[in-house]
CSV table of C-alpha atoms in Angstrom, one decimal:
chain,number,residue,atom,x,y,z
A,1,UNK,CA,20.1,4.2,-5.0
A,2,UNK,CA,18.6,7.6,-5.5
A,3,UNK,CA,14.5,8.0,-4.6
A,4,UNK,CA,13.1,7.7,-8.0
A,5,UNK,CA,14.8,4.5,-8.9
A,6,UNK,CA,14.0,2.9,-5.2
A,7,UNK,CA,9.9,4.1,-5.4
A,8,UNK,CA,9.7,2.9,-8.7
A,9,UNK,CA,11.1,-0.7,-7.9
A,10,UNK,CA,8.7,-0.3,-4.6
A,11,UNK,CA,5.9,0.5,-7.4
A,12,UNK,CA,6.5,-2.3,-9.5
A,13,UNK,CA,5.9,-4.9,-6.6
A,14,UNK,CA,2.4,-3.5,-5.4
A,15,UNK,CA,0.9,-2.5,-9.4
A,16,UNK,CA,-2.7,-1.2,-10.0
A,17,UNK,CA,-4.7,-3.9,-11.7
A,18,UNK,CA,-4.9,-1.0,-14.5
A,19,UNK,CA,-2.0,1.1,-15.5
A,20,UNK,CA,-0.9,4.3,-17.8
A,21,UNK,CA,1.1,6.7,-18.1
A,22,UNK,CA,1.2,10.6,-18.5
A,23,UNK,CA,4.8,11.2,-19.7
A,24,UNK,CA,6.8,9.2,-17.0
A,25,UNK,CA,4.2,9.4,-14.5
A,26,UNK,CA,2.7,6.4,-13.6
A,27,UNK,CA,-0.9,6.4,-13.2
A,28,UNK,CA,-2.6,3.3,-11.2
A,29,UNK,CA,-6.4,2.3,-10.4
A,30,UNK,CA,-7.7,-1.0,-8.8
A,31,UNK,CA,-10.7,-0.2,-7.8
A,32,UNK,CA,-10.1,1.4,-4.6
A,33,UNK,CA,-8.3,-1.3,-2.7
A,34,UNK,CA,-4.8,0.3,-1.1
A,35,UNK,CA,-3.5,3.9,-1.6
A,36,UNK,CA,-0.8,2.6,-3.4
A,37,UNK,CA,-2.8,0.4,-6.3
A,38,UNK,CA,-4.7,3.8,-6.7
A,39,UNK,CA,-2.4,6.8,-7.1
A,40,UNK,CA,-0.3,8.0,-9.6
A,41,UNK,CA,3.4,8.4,-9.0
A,42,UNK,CA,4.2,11.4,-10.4
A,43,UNK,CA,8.3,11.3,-10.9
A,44,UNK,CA,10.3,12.4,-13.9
A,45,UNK,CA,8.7,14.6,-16.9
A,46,UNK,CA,4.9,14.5,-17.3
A,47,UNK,CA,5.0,15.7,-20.9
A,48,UNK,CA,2.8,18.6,-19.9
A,49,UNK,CA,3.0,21.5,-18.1
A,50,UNK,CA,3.2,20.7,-14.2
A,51,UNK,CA,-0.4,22.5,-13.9
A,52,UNK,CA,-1.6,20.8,-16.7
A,53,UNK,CA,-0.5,17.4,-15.5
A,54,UNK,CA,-2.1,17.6,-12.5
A,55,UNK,CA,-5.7,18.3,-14.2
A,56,UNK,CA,-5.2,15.6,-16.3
A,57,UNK,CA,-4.3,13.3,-13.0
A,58,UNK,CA,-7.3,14.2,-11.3
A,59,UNK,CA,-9.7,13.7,-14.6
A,60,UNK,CA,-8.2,10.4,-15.0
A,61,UNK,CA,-9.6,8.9,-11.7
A,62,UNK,CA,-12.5,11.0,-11.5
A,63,UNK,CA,-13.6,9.3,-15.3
A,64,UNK,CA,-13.4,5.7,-12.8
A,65,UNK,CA,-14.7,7.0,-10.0
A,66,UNK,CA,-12.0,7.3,-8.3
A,67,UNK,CA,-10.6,10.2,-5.6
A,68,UNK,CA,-7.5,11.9,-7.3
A,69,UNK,CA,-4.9,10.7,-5.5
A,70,UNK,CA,-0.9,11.3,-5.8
A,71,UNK,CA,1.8,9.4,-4.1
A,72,UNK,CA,4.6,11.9,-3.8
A,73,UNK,CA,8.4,11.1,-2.5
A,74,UNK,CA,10.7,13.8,-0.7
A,75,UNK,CA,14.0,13.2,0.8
A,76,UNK,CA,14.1,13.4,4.6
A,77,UNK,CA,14.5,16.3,6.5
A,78,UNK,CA,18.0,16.4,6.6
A,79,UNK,CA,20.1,15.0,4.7
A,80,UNK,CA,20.7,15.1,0.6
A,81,UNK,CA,17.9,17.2,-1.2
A,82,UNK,CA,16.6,15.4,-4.1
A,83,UNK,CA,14.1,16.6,-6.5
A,84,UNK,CA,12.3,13.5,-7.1
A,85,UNK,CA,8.6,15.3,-7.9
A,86,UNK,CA,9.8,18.7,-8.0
A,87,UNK,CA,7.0,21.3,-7.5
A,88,UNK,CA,4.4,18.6,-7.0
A,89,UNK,CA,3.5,19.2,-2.9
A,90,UNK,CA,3.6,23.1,-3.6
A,91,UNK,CA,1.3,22.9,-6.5
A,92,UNK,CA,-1.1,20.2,-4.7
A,93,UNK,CA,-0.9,22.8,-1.4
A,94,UNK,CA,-2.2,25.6,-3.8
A,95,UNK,CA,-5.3,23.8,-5.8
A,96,UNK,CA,-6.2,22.3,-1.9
A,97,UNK,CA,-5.0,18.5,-2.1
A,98,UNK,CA,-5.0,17.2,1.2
A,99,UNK,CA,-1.6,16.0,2.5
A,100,UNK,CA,-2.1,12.4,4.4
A,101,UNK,CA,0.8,11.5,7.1
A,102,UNK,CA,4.1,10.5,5.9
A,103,UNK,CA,5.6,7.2,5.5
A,104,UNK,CA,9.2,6.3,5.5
A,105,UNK,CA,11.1,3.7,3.0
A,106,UNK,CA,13.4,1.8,4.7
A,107,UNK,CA,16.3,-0.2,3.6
A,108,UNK,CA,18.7,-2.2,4.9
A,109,UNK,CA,21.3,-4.8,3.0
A,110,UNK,CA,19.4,-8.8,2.6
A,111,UNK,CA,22.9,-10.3,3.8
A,112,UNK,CA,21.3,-11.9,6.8
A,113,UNK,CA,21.5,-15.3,9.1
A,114,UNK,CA,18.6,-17.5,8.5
A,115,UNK,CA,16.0,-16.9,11.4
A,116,UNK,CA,15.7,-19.9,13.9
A,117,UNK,CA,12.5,-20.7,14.5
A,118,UNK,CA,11.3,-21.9,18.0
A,119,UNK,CA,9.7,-25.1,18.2
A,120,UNK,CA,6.6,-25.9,17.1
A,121,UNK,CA,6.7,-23.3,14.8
A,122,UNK,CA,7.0,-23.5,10.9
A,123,UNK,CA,7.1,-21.5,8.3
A,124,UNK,CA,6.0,-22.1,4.8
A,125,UNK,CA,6.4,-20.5,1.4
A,126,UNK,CA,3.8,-20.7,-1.2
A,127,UNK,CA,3.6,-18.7,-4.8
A,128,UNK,CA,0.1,-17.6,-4.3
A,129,UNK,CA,-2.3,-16.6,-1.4
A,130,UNK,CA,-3.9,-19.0,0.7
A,131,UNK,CA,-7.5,-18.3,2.2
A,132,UNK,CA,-6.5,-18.3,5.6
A,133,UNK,CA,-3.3,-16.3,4.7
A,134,UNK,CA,-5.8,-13.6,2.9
A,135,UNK,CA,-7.6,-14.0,6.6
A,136,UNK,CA,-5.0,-12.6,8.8
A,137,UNK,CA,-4.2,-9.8,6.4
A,138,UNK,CA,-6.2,-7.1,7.2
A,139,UNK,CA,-5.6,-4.0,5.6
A,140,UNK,CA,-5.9,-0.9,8.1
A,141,UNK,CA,-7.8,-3.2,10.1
A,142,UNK,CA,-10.6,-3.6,7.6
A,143,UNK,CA,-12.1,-6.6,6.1
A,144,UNK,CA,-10.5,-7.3,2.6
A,145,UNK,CA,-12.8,-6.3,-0.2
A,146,UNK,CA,-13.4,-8.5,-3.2
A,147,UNK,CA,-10.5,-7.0,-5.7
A,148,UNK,CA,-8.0,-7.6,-2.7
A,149,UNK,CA,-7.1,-10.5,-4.0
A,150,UNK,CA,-6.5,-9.8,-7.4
A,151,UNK,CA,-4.2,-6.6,-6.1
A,152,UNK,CA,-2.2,-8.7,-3.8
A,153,UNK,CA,-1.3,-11.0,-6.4
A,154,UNK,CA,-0.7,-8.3,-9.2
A,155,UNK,CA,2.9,-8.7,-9.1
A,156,UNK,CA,4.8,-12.2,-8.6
A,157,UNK,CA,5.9,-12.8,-5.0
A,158,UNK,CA,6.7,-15.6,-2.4
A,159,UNK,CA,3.9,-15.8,0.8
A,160,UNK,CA,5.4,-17.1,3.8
A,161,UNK,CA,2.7,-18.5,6.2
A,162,UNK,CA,4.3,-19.5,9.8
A,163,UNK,CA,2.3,-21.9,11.5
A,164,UNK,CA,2.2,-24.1,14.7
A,165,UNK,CA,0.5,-27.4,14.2
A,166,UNK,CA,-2.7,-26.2,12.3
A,167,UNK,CA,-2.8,-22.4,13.8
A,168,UNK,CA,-1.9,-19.9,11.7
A,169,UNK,CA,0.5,-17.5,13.6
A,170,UNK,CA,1.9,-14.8,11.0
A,171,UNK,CA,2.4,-14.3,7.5
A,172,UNK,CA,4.3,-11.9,5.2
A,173,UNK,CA,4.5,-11.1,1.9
A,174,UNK,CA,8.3,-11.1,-0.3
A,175,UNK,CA,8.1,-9.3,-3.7
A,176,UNK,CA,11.5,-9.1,-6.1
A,177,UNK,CA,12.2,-5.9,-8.7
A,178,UNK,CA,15.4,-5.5,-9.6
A,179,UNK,CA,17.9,-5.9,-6.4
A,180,UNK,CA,15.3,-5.0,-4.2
A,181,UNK,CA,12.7,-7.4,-2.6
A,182,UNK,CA,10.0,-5.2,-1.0
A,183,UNK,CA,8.8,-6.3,2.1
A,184,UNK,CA,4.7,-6.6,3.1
A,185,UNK,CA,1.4,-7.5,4.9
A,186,UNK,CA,3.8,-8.2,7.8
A,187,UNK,CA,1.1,-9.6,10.1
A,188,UNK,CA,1.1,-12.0,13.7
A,189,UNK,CA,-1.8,-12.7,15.1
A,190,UNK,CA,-2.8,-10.7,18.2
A,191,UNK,CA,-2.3,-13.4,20.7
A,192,UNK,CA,1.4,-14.3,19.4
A,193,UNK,CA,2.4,-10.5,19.3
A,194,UNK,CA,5.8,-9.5,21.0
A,195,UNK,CA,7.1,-13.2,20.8
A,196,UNK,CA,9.7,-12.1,18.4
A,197,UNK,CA,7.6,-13.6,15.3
A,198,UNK,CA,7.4,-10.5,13.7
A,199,UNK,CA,11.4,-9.9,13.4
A,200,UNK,CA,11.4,-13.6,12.3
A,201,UNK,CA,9.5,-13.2,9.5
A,202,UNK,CA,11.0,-10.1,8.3
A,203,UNK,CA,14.3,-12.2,8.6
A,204,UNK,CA,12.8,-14.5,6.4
A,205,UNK,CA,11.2,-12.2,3.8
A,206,UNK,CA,14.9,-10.4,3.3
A,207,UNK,CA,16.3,-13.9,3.0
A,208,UNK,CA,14.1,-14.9,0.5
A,209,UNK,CA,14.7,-11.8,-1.7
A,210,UNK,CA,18.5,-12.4,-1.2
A,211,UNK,CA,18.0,-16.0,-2.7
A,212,UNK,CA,16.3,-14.8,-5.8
A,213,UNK,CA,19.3,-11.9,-6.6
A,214,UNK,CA,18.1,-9.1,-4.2
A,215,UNK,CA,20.8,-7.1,-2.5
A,216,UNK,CA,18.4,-4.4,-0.4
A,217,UNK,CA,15.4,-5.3,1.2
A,218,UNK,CA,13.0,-2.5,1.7
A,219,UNK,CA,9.8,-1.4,3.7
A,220,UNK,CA,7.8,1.0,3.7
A,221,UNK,CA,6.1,2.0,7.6
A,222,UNK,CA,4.2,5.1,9.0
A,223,UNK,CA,6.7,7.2,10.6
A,224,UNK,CA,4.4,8.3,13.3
A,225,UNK,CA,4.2,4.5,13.9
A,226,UNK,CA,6.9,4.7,16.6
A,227,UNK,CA,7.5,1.1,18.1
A,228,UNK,CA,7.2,-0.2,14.1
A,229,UNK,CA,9.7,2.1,13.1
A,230,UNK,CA,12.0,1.5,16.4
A,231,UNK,CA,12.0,-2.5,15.3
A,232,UNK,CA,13.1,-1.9,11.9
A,233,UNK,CA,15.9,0.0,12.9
A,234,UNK,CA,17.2,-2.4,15.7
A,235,UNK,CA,17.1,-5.0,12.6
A,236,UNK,CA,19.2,-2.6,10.5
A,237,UNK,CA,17.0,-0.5,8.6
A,238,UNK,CA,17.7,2.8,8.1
A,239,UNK,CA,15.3,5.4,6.7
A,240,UNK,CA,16.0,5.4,2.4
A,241,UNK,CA,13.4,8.7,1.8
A,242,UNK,CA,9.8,9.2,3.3
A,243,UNK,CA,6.6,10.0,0.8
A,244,UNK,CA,2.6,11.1,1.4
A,245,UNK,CA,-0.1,11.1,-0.4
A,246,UNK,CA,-2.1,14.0,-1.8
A,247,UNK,CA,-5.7,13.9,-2.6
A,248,UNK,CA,-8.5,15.9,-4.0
A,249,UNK,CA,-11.3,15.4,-1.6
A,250,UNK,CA,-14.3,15.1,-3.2
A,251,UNK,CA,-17.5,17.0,-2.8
């Protein structure tokens, strides 16, 4: 699957709570909440002029108060060379967008044995949410704001809450475009860390994209994360492409 089709399944599972386009750009807001709910994707033909495009970008957020923000894919270091936003990093290096660190897409096939779990643990699917789920997820390590909600749930998806009697130990987050279920909010609770409940539940999440028609599950991670990025690969994910966002900082 080449980089523009794979982000743009990835984008369809994590959607602003307002959308637009700018030729096939695809411009997203939600009020702040997540990088990804508030950048545009800027792959394929804007309709404009590159320069152009890229004023019209930043007016776009700045008119909701937004900081102009890009999410931009490149292939990998080495490897294939794929012009997925072609010019975009050089023009954004000469008008003084910052570059924030890279992340890397991972992907691996969902053909997987279902995880054992080890007693008393249990996991649990829900189509929506729960508070306590919405409690463990902590994005960056900050307190969820009040749109959270509303983003998380933005595109349909399948929570998995694993529990042990009434304590919540981990949750994850299973969303299905195309073949591709798109795996988040990974989280175990601090005191259940390195238990092996984190590679159970990304078992789980794969397998429950591979149930509803997915045949790649995919990821998206830091890359200067290091031990995240080592797991993943000892569960068979291999780096797909990497992107970064770009942003105007504001005065």
């Amino acid at each position: 699957m080449d980089i523009a089709t794979l982000q743009r399944l990835c984008a369809r599972t994590w959607p602003g709570l307002e959308q637009d386009r700018l030729g096939e750009w695809e411009l997203r807001a939600a009020g702040g909440f997540t990088s990804r709910a508030n950048s545009a994707l800027p792959i394929g033909d804007p309709g404009l002029p590159l320069g152009d495009a890229l004023t019209a970008v930043q007016g776009w957020y700045v008119a909701r108060g937004l900081a102009p923000r890009l999410q931009v894919p490149s292939s990998l270091p080495t490897g294939p060379q794929q012009d997925a936003a072609a010019g975009v990093h050089e023009l954004c290096d000469e008008r003084g967008w910052a570059a924030e660190p890279w992340t890397a897409v991972m992907v691996r096939d969902t053909r997987s044995a279902p995880p054992v779990w080890p007693d008393p643990v249990v996991p649990a699917w829900t189509q929506a949410p729960g508070a306590d789920w919405l409690g463990l997820y902590h994005h960056r390590g900050a307190t969820l704001p009040e749109a959270a909600r509303r983003v998380i749930e933005a595109a349909p998806a399948s929570y998995l809450s694993v529990r042990a009697g009434d304590e919540l130990l981990g949750i994850g987050r299973a969303a299905v475009a195309g073949d591709v279920v798109v795996l988040t909010a990974i989280e175990v609770l601090p005191a259940h860390r390195r238990r092996g409940l984190g590679t159970l539940i990304t078992a789980a999440l794969a397998l429950r994209g591979a149930e509803q028609g997915a045949t790649m599950a995919a990821l998206q991670v830091f890359a200067h994360n290091s031990a995240a990025v080592a797991l993943y690969r000892r569960l068979g994910y291999h780096d797909h492409h990497r992107y970064r966002y770009r942003h105007l900082p504001q005065p």
